[in-house]
Amino acid sequence: MVLARLWESLRSQPVTLPLLSSLCTRMLRKALHRGLRTCFSRLGFFIASHPVFFVSAPVLISILLGASFSRYKVEENIEYLLAPKHSLAKIERNLVDSLFPVNRSKHRLYSDLQTPGRYGRVIITSSRRANMLDQHHTDLILKFHFAVKRIQVHRPGFNYTFAHICMLSNEKTCIVDDIVHILEELKAARSSNRTNFVITYPITQLKDGREVYNGHQLGGVTVHSKDRVKSAEAIQLTYYLQAINSINEMVAEKWESIFCETVESFQRLNREVKMYPFTSSSLGEDFQKTSRVAERYLITSLTLVLSLAVLCCSMQDCVRSKPWLGLLGLVTVTLSTLTAAGIINLTGGKYNSTFLGIPFIMLGHGLYGTFEMLSSWRKTREDQHVKERTAVVYADTMISFSLTTAMYLVTFGIGASPFTNIEAARIFCRNSCIAIFFNYLYVLSFYGSSLVFTGYIENNYQHSIFCRKVPKPEILQVKSLWYRFLMTAKFSEDTTDSEETNSYESHLLVCFLRRYYCDWITNTYVKPFVVLFYLVYISFALMGYLQVNEGSDLSNIVATDTRTITYTSIQQKYFSNYSPVIGFYIYESIEYWNTSVQEDVLEYTKGFVRISWFESYLSYLRKLNMSTGLPKKNFTDILRYSFLKNPRYAHFSEDIIIPKKYNNEVDVVASRMFLIAKTMETNREELYDLLETLRKLSLTSKVKFIVFNPSFVYMDRYASSVGAPLQNSCISALFLLFFSAFLVASSIINIWITLTVASVEFGVIGFMTLWKVELDCISVLCLIYGINYTIDNCAPLISTFILGKEFTRTKWVKNSLEVHGVAILQSYLCYTVGLIPLAAVPSNLTRTLFRCLFLIAFVTFFHCFAILPVMLTFVPPSKKKRKEKKTQENREEIECVEMVDLDSTRVVDQITTV
């Protein structure tokens, strides 16, 4: 038949190479499409022949694999999950650790120099905004300090206190914040009635002559002239712990927990102060807390989706109603998610709170596939056998469902590849691929078999819920009213041939689309308003798109009512005058005695507050060179002379590395100083710009140096790392659409799908920015899902319209909505209802998840039911009626008909040719 059509086409017009290529491509597409339909038809017939096996196998597999998930492990390493895996900051941290280990930084614990380690931290403020440096509050803070030092961690055979696990100084004493020494000196000055004790900000001097930085320990500071502190509204204390082995790590973790309890109990006893604790494990605990607080909301979501899915599949006709299929469609999604969770757990994967988004990805894809199969079942002939009807359903729906599933696997597979630099995104994409793959298999097997069982119930005229035989209408007449209401059904022998094909038109959504919506959306007077609304949509999306910013703030992924949120907000309120302490490390041997080198180093750090001895020491060396008669290159003698002459530089050995050489000479291999920028930590873009500026300066400077702060590990390359999965997924989706153009019946389908996806993604990015959602790891994963969700819903509409022949555009738009609109509307309603409880979860992570997924669903629905139906009525491809050449075989002649008017003698002869 195909060859005959090709021969007729070649005979009807001149043969050219492009024409021949086009005809061959068209033949190949049709042959491939027909072959796939045949394969899926046979698969459906085979599943319908063995429904018991294909129902029970997925259930058994899910139970066996899902049982292992009861012993799942939680990933507690937040840096492993959320920090870019390959970044320059991690390399710089390793270099800093090798040059200046933590045990050599006894007096340089400014805001965690290299690694956070274990610590307990608390911000103390007054409930009446009083001065925290007055006598009463000073005594309270010191009282709390001594309470912390008495904390005990009970272990078998020994009780650990802060003195046993604290970071030790060279004098083997616990290192505490310099603010404690300041408060002790302030208390001693008040006891001795000394009024000359002065605290300056942000650098002050202790009685032993040391200058210390207090910018991160005093907050809400009011100063007099010459930086003299008048009052401070907040004080921050930090207690650093050692974690050198596993036992020490366990004790330190337990100490942090008791530390928070001590803070809470102390605040209950002293209501005049407010205390905000934070530990090294607070971020991880608060990140995983989202899963615990979301449990009951997820149960509510599941209940709502279940109820609405059952309603969407129900009809007044008790035989043709399919409420069990609504329930089993959700069971199919649940089984595939459970199977994926079991596989992840058995392969050593660990759970984290980002996995909360996987069930909603499965819900959007799985429910649409099941509703599409149900919609196709309603179009089959009721007089066919169940096996034949199932074969028709598989032939109609499984090609598009397989292609969209392949798109999911490709886009999320690229996200799970090593090209993804953020581990949380990579793990999420990998687990999503596993879940989607099993969802595809379970829809083919479990849900297909469920469709077969309900089909037998329908063919036997049994009640769709109670599975009881529905009596004939004449028997129902004598029954009670409620019985007739429950047993209402239409029998095939009571209907004519024209009514038989419309048995499912009593479904509410089918009636709504066919009788009302299709005519309304294609109305000539409605189309201009839809186009105008689309222009408004594009305008607002563009406005939001131009304001997109990357969010590297870790507080956006934790639960709201947590220590992390409260501590972060208070810290930004009182301690945002200066940036975090930035380490400035020179990792080469330079001529420190050289005046020009000294000037270069000081020039690079110009504009920063320098809080180490290094700057003053360089200045001292310059004066020493000029005042002494020592040779400039005799740096060993200069070092010795300076240390003997000025005891204030006794701790300078922590900021330089001086390896010994032969002939009693030494050389400085590396040195460091610590910088503070006058910036706001609330504006993380400003801190990121500072990092990039210093990086560029290090590449062009004469002195080899690096800059580092632990927060750089999260910010370094974050923008490119976050955008990479989305960019790679978009590229892979475009390639798949390009190559699948040879598989689909028309390449114009892929062009329209690409344009629709671009429009949806553009709108979602713009509107989520206007909704105060930043471009972070969670939102990017949602955008990857948005690509597939759009293709899921829009591709069948576009395909049905473009492949339609013989009628006008408006007719095929209506037909497309009638064929696929019910399934899209059902899945959208269930999906949106399932998202609503997510908005009430007290977590920033779920807030981002809800806003992104809701926008994706709403914008896609807007395109499916408004934009595409209107645009396709006046944008190519055109619909031309195919004119068949009339031949002698298909020409029928009617004999002459004589029409005689009785009132006259006029005779009409008519010969009609059809």
PDB file of N, CA and C in Angstrom, residues 23 26 57 171 173 196 280 312-313 381 391 397 408 417 540 542 551 601 634 656 673 746 770 871:
ATOM      1  N   LEU A  23       9.412  12.478   0.206  1.00  0.00           N
ATOM      2  CA  LEU A  23       8.491  11.342   0.173  1.00  0.00           C
ATOM      3  C   LEU A  23       9.060  10.148   0.925  1.00  0.00           C
ATOM      4  N   ARG A  26       8.805  10.826   4.623  1.00  0.00           N
ATOM      5  CA  ARG A  26       7.434  10.681   5.057  1.00  0.00           C
ATOM      6  C   ARG A  26       7.048   9.204   5.158  1.00  0.00           C
ATOM      7  N   ALA A  57       3.048  -8.596  40.212  1.00  0.00           N
ATOM      8  CA  ALA A  57       4.512  -8.442  40.170  1.00  0.00           C
ATOM      9  C   ALA A  57       4.977  -7.072  40.666  1.00  0.00           C
ATOM     10  N   GLU A 171      49.618  28.004  76.078  1.00  0.00           N
ATOM     11  CA  GLU A 171      49.772  27.852  77.528  1.00  0.00           C
ATOM     12  C   GLU A 171      48.887  26.735  78.068  1.00  0.00           C
ATOM     13  N   THR A 173      45.671  26.382  77.971  1.00  0.00           N
ATOM     14  CA  THR A 173      44.418  26.861  78.534  1.00  0.00           C
ATOM     15  C   THR A 173      43.391  26.973  77.426  1.00  0.00           C
ATOM     16  N   ASN A 196      39.011  55.045  83.453  1.00  0.00           N
ATOM     17  CA  ASN A 196      39.787  55.263  82.240  1.00  0.00           C
ATOM     18  C   ASN A 196      39.809  54.043  81.319  1.00  0.00           C
ATOM     19  N   SER A 280      27.574  24.106  65.192  1.00  0.00           N
ATOM     20  CA  SER A 280      28.044  23.642  63.884  1.00  0.00           C
ATOM     21  C   SER A 280      27.087  22.656  63.244  1.00  0.00           C
ATOM     22  N   CYS A 312     -12.707  12.575  39.689  1.00  0.00           N
ATOM     23  CA  CYS A 312     -12.473  12.839  38.263  1.00  0.00           C
ATOM     24  C   CYS A 312     -12.782  11.630  37.397  1.00  0.00           C
ATOM     25  N   CYS A 313     -12.663  10.446  37.959  1.00  0.00           N
ATOM     26  CA  CYS A 313     -12.912   9.231  37.178  1.00  0.00           C
ATOM     27  C   CYS A 313     -14.333   8.703  37.351  1.00  0.00           C
ATOM     28  N   ARG A 381     -14.748   1.073  21.288  1.00  0.00           N
ATOM     29  CA  ARG A 381     -16.097   0.536  21.094  1.00  0.00           C
ATOM     30  C   ARG A 381     -16.424  -0.453  22.193  1.00  0.00           C
ATOM     31  N   ALA A 391      -5.719  -3.308  23.704  1.00  0.00           N
ATOM     32  CA  ALA A 391      -4.731  -3.164  22.632  1.00  0.00           C
ATOM     33  C   ALA A 391      -4.870  -1.811  21.947  1.00  0.00           C
ATOM     34  N   THR A 397      -1.985   5.519  23.133  1.00  0.00           N
ATOM     35  CA  THR A 397      -1.386   6.357  24.181  1.00  0.00           C
ATOM     36  C   THR A 397       0.083   6.078  24.462  1.00  0.00           C
ATOM     37  N   TYR A 408      12.003  12.763  30.016  1.00  0.00           N
ATOM     38  CA  TYR A 408      12.311  12.834  31.447  1.00  0.00           C
ATOM     39  C   TYR A 408      13.657  12.186  31.745  1.00  0.00           C
ATOM     40  N   SER A 417      24.501  13.481  35.698  1.00  0.00           N
ATOM     41  CA  SER A 417      25.836  13.196  35.181  1.00  0.00           C
ATOM     42  C   SER A 417      26.900  13.958  35.953  1.00  0.00           C
ATOM     43  N   PHE A 540       5.215  40.861  31.895  1.00  0.00           N
ATOM     44  CA  PHE A 540       5.547  40.643  33.306  1.00  0.00           C
ATOM     45  C   PHE A 540       6.653  39.603  33.456  1.00  0.00           C
ATOM     46  N   LEU A 542       9.090  39.120  31.351  1.00  0.00           N
ATOM     47  CA  LEU A 542      10.337  39.804  31.014  1.00  0.00           C
ATOM     48  C   LEU A 542      10.809  40.691  32.163  1.00  0.00           C
ATOM     49  N   GLY A 551      20.588  32.549  44.395  1.00  0.00           N
ATOM     50  CA  GLY A 551      20.474  32.499  45.854  1.00  0.00           C
ATOM     51  C   GLY A 551      21.393  31.455  46.444  1.00  0.00           C
ATOM     52  N   VAL A 601      52.116  44.858  49.174  1.00  0.00           N
ATOM     53  CA  VAL A 601      51.219  44.073  50.009  1.00  0.00           C
ATOM     54  C   VAL A 601      50.178  44.967  50.663  1.00  0.00           C
ATOM     55  N   ASN A 634      69.760  40.793  55.470  1.00  0.00           N
ATOM     56  CA  ASN A 634      70.000  39.990  56.662  1.00  0.00           C
ATOM     57  C   ASN A 634      68.692  39.891  57.446  1.00  0.00           C
ATOM     58  N   ILE A 656      53.344  33.505  60.184  1.00  0.00           N
ATOM     59  CA  ILE A 656      54.399  33.268  59.201  1.00  0.00           C
ATOM     60  C   ILE A 656      54.922  31.856  59.369  1.00  0.00           C
ATOM     61  N   MET A 673      47.554  37.574  56.736  1.00  0.00           N
ATOM     62  CA  MET A 673      46.887  38.601  57.515  1.00  0.00           C
ATOM     63  C   MET A 673      45.390  38.413  57.319  1.00  0.00           C
ATOM     64  N   SER A 746       5.475  14.408  11.833  1.00  0.00           N
ATOM     65  CA  SER A 746       5.750  15.703  11.221  1.00  0.00           C
ATOM     66  C   SER A 746       6.754  16.457  12.080  1.00  0.00           C
ATOM     67  N   LEU A 770       9.461  37.437  40.462  1.00  0.00           N
ATOM     68  CA  LEU A 770       8.521  38.404  41.032  1.00  0.00           C
ATOM     69  C   LEU A 770       7.892  37.879  42.315  1.00  0.00           C
ATOM     70  N   MET A 871      -3.604  30.408  19.225  1.00  0.00           N
ATOM     71  CA  MET A 871      -2.503  30.596  18.280  1.00  0.00           C
ATOM     72  C   MET A 871      -2.588  29.631  17.104  1.00  0.00           C
TER      73      MET A 871
END
